[in-house]
mmCIF file of C-alpha atoms in Angstrom:
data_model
loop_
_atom_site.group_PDB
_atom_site.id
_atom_site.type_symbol
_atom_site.label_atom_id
_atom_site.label_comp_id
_atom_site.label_asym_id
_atom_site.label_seq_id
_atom_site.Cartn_x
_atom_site.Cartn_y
_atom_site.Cartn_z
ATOM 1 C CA UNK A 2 101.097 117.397 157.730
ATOM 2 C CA UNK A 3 98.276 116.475 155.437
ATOM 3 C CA UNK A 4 97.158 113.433 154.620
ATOM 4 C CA UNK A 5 95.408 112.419 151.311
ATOM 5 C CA UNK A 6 91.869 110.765 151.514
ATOM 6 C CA UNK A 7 90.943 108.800 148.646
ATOM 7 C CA UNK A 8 87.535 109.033 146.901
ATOM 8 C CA UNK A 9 85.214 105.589 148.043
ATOM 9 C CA UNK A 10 85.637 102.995 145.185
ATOM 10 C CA UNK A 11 82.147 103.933 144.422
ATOM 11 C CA UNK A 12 82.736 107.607 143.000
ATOM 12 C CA UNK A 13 85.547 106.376 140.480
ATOM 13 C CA UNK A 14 84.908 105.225 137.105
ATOM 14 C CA UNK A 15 84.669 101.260 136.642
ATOM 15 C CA UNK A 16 86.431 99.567 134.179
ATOM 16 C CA UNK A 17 84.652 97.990 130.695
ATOM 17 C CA UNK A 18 84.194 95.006 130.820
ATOM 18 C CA UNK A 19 86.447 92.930 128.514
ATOM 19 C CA UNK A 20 84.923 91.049 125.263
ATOM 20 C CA UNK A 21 86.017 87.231 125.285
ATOM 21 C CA UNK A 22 86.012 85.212 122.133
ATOM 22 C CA UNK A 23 84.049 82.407 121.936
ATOM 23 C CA UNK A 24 85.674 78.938 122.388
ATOM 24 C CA UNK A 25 84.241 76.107 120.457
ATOM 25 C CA UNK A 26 82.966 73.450 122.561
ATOM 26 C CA UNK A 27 82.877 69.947 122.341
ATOM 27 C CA UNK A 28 79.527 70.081 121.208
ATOM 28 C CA UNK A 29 79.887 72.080 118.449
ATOM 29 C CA UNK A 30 79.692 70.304 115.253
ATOM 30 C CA UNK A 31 80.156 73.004 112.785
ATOM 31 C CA UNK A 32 83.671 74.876 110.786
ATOM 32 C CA UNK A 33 83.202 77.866 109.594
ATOM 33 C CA UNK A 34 85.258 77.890 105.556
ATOM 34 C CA UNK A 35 86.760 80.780 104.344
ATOM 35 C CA UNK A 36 84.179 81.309 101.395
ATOM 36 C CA UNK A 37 81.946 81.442 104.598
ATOM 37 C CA UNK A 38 83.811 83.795 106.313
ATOM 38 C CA UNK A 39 83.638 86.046 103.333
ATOM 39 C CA UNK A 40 80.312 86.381 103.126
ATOM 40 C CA UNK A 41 80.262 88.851 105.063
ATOM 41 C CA UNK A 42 83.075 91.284 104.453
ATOM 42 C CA UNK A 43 84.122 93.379 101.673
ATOM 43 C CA UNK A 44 85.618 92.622 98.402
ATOM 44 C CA UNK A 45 89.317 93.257 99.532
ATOM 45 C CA UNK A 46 88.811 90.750 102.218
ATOM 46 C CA UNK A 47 87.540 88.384 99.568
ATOM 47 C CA UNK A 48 90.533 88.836 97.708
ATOM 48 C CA UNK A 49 93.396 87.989 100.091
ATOM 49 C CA UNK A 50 90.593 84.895 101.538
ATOM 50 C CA UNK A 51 91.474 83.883 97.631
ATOM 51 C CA UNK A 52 94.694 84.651 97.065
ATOM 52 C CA UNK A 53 97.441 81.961 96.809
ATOM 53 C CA UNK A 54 100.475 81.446 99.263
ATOM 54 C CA UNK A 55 103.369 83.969 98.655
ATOM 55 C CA UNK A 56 105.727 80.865 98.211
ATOM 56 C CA UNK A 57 103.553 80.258 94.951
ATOM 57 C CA UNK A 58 103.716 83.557 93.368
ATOM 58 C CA UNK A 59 107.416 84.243 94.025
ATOM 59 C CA UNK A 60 110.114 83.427 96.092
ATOM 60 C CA UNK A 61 110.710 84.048 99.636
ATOM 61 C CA UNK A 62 112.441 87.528 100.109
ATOM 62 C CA UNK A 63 114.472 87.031 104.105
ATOM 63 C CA UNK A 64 115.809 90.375 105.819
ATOM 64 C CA UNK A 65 119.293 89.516 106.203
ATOM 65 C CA UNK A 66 119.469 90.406 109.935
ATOM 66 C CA UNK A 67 115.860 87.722 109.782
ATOM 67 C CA UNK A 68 117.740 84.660 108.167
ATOM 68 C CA UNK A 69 118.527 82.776 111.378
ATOM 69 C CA UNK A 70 114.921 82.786 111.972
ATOM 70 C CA UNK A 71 114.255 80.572 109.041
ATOM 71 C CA UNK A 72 117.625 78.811 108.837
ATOM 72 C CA UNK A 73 120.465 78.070 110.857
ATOM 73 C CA UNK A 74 123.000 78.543 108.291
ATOM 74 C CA UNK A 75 124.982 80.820 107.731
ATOM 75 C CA UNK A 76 125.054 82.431 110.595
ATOM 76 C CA UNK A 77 124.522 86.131 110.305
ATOM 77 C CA UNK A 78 128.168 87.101 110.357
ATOM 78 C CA UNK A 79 128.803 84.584 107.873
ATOM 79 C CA UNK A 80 126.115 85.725 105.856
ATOM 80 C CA UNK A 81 127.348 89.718 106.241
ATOM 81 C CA UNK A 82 130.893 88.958 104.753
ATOM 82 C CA UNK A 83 129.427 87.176 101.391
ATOM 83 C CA UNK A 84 127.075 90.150 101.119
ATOM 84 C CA UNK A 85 130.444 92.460 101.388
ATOM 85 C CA UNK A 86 132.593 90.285 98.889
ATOM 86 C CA UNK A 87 129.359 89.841 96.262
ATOM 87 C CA UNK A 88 131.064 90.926 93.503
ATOM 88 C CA UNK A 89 133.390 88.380 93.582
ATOM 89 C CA UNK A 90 132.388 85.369 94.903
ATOM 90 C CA UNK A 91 128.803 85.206 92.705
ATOM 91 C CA UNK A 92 126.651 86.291 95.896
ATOM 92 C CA UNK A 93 125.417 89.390 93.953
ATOM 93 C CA UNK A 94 122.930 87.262 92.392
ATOM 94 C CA UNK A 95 121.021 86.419 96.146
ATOM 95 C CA UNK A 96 120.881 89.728 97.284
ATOM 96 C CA UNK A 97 118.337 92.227 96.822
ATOM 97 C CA UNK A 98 117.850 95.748 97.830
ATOM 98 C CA UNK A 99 115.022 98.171 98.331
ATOM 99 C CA UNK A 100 116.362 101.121 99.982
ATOM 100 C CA UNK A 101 118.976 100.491 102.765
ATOM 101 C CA UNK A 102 117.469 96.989 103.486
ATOM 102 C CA UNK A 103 119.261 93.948 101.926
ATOM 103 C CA UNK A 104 117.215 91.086 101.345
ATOM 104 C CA UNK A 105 118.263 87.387 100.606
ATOM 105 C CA UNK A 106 116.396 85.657 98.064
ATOM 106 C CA UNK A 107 115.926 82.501 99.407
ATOM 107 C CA UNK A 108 115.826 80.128 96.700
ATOM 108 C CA UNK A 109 118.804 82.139 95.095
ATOM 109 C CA UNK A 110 120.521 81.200 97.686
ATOM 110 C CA UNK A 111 120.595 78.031 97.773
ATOM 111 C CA UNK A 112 120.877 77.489 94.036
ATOM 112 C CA UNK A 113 123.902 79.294 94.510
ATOM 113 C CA UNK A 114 124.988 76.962 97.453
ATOM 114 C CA UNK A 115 124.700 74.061 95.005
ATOM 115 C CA UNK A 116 126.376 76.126 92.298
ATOM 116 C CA UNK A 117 129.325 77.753 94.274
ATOM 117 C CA UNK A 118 129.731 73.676 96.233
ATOM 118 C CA UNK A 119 130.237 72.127 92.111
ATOM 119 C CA UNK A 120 126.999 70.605 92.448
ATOM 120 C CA UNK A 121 128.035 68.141 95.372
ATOM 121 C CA UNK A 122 125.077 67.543 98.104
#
């Protein structure tokens, strides 16, 4: 029978230590702005510091399989059987595709919600 010996703790190779961010304290009186921050990066970091929200440049794109994330209704199953019938029940005009992926367009959607209900809310 042989038995294994391990090496002493002292021969193996120690582990890095780990880099901590710094937490602000309650003495620390200064924030740090985004123009700040992008001082000292590059110009493409400079851009997207600058850039608006997505909301404001167009609207809000959902994976279907996503949508419960953002909203409770429909639920995905009910959202799945509009996408099937969109040809004839209007839905055509919410979804979008890019490949295999369907997409709802969000605002779309709920235009056609008001549209589809005769305007009653």
């Amino acid at each position: 029978m042989a038995f294994l010996i391990s090496a002493p703790a002292a021969d193996l190779p120690q582990p890095k230590p780990r880099r901590t961010a710094r937490l602000p304290h309650a003495g620390d009186t200064h924030s740090t702005t985004s123009a700040q921050l992008a001082e000292g990066c590059d110009v493409k970091a400079k851009a997207l510091l600058n850039t608006p929200p997505p909301s404001a440049l167009h609207n809000r794109l959902i994976p279907l399989t996503d949508w419960n994330q953002y909203h409770a209704w429909p639920p995905i199953g009910g959202l799945r059987h509009l996408v099937f019938f969109e040809r004839t029940n209007g839905f055509d005009k919410v979804v979008r595709r890019v490949g295999r992926r369907v997409l709802i367009d969000e605002a779309s959607f709920f235009a056609w919600v008001d549209s589809t209900n005769g305007g009653a809310a």
